[in-house]
Short mmCIF file of C-alpha atoms in Angstrom, two decimals:
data_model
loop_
_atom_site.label_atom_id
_atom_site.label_comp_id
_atom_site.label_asym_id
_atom_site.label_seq_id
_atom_site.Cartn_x
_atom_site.Cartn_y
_atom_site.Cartn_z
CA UNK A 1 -12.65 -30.11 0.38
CA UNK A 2 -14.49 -27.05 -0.33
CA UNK A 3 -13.75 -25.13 2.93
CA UNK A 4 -10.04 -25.33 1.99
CA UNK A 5 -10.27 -24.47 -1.65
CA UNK A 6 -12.43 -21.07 -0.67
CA UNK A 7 -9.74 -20.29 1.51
CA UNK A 8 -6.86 -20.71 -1.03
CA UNK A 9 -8.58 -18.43 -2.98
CA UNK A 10 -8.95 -16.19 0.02
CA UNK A 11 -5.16 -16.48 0.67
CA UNK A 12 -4.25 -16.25 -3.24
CA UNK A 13 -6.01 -12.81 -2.63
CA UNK A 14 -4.06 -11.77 0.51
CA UNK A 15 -0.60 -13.48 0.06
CA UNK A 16 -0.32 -13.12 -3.51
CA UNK A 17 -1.57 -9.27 -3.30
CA UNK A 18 1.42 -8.68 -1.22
CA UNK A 19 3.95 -11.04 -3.07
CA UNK A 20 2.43 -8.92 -6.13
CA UNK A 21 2.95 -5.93 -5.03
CA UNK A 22 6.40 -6.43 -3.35
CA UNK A 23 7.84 -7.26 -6.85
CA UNK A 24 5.55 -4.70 -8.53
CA UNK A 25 5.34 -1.82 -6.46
CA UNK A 26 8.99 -0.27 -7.66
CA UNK A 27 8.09 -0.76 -11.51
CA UNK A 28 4.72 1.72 -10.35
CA UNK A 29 6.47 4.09 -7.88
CA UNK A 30 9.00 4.47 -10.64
CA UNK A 31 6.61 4.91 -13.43
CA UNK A 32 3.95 7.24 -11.62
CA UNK A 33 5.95 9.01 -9.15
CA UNK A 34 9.21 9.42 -11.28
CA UNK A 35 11.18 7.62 -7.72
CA UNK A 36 14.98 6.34 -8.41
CA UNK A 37 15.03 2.84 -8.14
CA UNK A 38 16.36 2.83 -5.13
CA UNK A 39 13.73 4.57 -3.23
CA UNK A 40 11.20 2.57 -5.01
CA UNK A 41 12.88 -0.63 -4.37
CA UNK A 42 13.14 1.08 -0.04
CA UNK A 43 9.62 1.87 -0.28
CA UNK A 44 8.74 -1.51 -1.86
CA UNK A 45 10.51 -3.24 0.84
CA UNK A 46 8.32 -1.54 3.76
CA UNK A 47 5.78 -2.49 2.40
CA UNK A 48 6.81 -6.56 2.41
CA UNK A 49 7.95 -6.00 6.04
CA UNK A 50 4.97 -4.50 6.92
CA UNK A 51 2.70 -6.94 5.81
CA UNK A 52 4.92 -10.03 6.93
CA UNK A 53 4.79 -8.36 10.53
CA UNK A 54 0.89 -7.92 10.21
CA UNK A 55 0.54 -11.56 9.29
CA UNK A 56 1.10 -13.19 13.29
CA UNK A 57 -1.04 -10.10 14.14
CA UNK A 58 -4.15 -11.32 12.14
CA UNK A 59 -3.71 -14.40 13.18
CA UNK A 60 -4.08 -12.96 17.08
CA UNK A 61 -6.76 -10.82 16.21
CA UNK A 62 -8.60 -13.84 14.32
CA UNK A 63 -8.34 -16.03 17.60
CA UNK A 64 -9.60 -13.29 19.96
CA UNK A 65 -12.58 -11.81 17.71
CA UNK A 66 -12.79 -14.43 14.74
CA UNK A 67 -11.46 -15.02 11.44
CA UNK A 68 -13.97 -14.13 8.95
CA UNK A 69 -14.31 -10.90 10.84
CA UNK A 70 -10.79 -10.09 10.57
CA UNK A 71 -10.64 -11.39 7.09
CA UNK A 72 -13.62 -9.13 5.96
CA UNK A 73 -12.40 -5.69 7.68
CA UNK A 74 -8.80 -6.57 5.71
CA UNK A 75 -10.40 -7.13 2.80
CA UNK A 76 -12.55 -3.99 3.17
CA UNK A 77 -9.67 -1.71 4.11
CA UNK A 78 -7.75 -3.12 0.81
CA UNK A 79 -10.82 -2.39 -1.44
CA UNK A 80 -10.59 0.93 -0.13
CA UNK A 81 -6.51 1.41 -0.25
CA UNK A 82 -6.52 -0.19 -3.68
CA UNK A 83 -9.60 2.50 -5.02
CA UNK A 84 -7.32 5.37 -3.34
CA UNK A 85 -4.33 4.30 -4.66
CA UNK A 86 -5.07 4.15 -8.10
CA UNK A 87 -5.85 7.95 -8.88
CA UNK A 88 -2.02 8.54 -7.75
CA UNK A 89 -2.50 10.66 -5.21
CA UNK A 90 0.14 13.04 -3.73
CA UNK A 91 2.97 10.60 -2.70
CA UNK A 92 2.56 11.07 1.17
CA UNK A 93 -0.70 9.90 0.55
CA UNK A 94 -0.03 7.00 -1.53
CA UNK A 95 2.50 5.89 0.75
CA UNK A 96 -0.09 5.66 3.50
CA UNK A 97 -2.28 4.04 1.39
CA UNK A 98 0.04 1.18 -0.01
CA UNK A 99 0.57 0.92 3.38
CA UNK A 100 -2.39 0.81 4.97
CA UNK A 101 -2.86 -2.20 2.15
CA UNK A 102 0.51 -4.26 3.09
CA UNK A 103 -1.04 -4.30 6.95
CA UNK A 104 -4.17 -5.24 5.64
CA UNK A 105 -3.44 -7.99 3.39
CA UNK A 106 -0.81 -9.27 6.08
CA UNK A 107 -3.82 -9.05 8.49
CA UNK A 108 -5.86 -11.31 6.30
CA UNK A 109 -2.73 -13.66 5.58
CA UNK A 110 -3.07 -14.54 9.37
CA UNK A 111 -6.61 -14.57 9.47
CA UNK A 112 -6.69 -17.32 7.16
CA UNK A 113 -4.76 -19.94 8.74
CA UNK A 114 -7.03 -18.96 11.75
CA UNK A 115 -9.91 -19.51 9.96
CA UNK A 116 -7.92 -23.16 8.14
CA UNK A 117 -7.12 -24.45 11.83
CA UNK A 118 -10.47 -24.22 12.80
CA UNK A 119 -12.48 -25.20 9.76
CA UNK A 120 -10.51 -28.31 8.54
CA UNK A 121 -10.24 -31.90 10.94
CA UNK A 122 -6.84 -32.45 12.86
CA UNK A 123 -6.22 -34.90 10.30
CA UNK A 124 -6.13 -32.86 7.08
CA UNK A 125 -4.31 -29.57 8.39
CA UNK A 126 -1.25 -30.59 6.77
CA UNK A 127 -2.49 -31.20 3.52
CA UNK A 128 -5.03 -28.47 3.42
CA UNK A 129 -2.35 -25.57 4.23
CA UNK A 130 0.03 -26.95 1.60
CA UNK A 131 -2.88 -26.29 -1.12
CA UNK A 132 -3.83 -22.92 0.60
CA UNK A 133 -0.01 -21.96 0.82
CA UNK A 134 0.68 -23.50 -2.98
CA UNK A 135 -2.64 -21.33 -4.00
CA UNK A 136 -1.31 -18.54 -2.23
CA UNK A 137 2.16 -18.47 -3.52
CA UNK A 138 0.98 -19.08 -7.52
CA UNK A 139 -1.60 -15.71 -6.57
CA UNK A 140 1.59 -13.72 -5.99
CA UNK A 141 1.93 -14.29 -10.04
CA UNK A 142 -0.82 -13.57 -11.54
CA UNK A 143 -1.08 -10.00 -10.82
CA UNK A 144 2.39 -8.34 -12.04
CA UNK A 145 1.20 -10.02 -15.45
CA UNK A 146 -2.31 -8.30 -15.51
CA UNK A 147 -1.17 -4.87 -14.42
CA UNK A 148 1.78 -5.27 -16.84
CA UNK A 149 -0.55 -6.05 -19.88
CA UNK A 150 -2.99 -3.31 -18.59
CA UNK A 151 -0.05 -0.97 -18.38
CA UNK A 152 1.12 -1.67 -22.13
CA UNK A 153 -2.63 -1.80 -23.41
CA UNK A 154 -3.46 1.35 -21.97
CA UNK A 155 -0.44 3.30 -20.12
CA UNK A 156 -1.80 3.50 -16.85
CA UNK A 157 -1.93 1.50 -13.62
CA UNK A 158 -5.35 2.55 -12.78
CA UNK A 159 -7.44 0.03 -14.44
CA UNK A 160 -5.08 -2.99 -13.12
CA UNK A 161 -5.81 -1.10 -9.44
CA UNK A 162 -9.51 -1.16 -9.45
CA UNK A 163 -9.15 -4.34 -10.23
CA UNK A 164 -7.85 -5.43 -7.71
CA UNK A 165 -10.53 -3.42 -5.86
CA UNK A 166 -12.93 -5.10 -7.51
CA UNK A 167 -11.81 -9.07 -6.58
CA UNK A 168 -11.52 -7.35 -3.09
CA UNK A 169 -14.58 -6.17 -3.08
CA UNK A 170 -16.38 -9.54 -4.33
CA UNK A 171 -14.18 -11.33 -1.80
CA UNK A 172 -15.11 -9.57 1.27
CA UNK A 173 -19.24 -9.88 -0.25
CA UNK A 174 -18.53 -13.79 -0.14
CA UNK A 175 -16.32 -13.35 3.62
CA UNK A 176 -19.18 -11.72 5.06
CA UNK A 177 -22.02 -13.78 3.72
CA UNK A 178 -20.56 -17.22 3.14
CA UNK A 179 -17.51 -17.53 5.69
CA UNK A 180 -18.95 -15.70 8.76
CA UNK A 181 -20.24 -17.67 11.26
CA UNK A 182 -21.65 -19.87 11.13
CA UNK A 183 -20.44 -19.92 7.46
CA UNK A 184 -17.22 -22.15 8.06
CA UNK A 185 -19.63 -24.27 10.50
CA UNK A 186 -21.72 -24.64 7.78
CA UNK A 187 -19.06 -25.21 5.30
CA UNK A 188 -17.29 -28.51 7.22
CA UNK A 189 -20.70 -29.72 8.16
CA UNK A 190 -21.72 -30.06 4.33
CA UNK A 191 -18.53 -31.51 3.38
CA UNK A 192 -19.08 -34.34 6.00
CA UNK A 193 -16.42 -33.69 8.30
#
């Protein structure tokens, strides 16, 4: 089904961003900002719990003022997070910006369910959130292994950052255009359902 495979995508973008970055984020605090590991592995922690907590939030917001909305303004305040982030700002700033990016991407985590429960039939929610959880938990993978070949290719965690920016970026283009309403309408209607 289409609907669902655009949203595992959209989760592998969400979920695995913050799966990423809760096993990555103390290999770059340490590396940039010279942090012990165990203020690095703290900070890296805050940032998982933060997220996780944001995740029942988006999924609150996404009932009361829709999913793709949601979706798009997480997306849209990671692109921005991800773009500040990677110049290594002073660390007060960097911590507000990794975790302005853990609420975000916890945000969208709920958003996407929201936008699941509505867009697939009664009869294929179980099956459909196994792929968009499976999709979502493999995402969480792919990421440490980019910024770690970007790191040894070029010694710096910029490029690996704006990358992420950039998938953002075309994610939340395709959220707003494609997924809005009635996007997801459209979506189920040409897949037969």
């Amino acid at each position: 089904m289409r609907v669902t495979r655009e949203l595992a995508a959209m989760y592998a973008l969400t979920f695995g961003g913050f799966v990423a970055f809760g096993a990555y984020l103390p290999l770059y605090l340490k590396a940039v900002y010279g942090l012990s590991t165990a203020d690095a592995a703290a900070r890296a922690a805050g940032f998982v719990v933060l997220a996780t907590l944001a995740r029942p939030v988006g999924g609150w917001l996404a009932d009361r003022f829709g999913g793709e909305i949601v979706l798009s303004g997480a997306l849209a305040v990671a692109v921005v997070c991800a773009v500040a982030v990677s110049f290594a700002p002073p660390m007060p700033l960097a911590t507000a910006g990794f975790l302005a990016m853990a609420a975000a991407l916890g945000l969208g985590n709920g958003a996407v369910f929201a936008l699941l429960g509505r867009a697939v039939p009664a009869h294929a929610i179980g099956s459909a959130t196994g792929v968009v959880g499976a999709v979502g938990g493999l995402g969480g993978f792919l990421p440490p292994i980019v910024m770690g070949l970007i790191y040894q290719a070029t010694g710096s965690y910029a490029i690996g950052l704006m990358l992420l920016a950039a998938v953002a970026a075309a994610a939340l283009v395709y959220c707003w255009f494609v997924l809005r309403s009635p996007g997801i309408a459209r979506l189920t209607q040409e897949e037969g359902i």
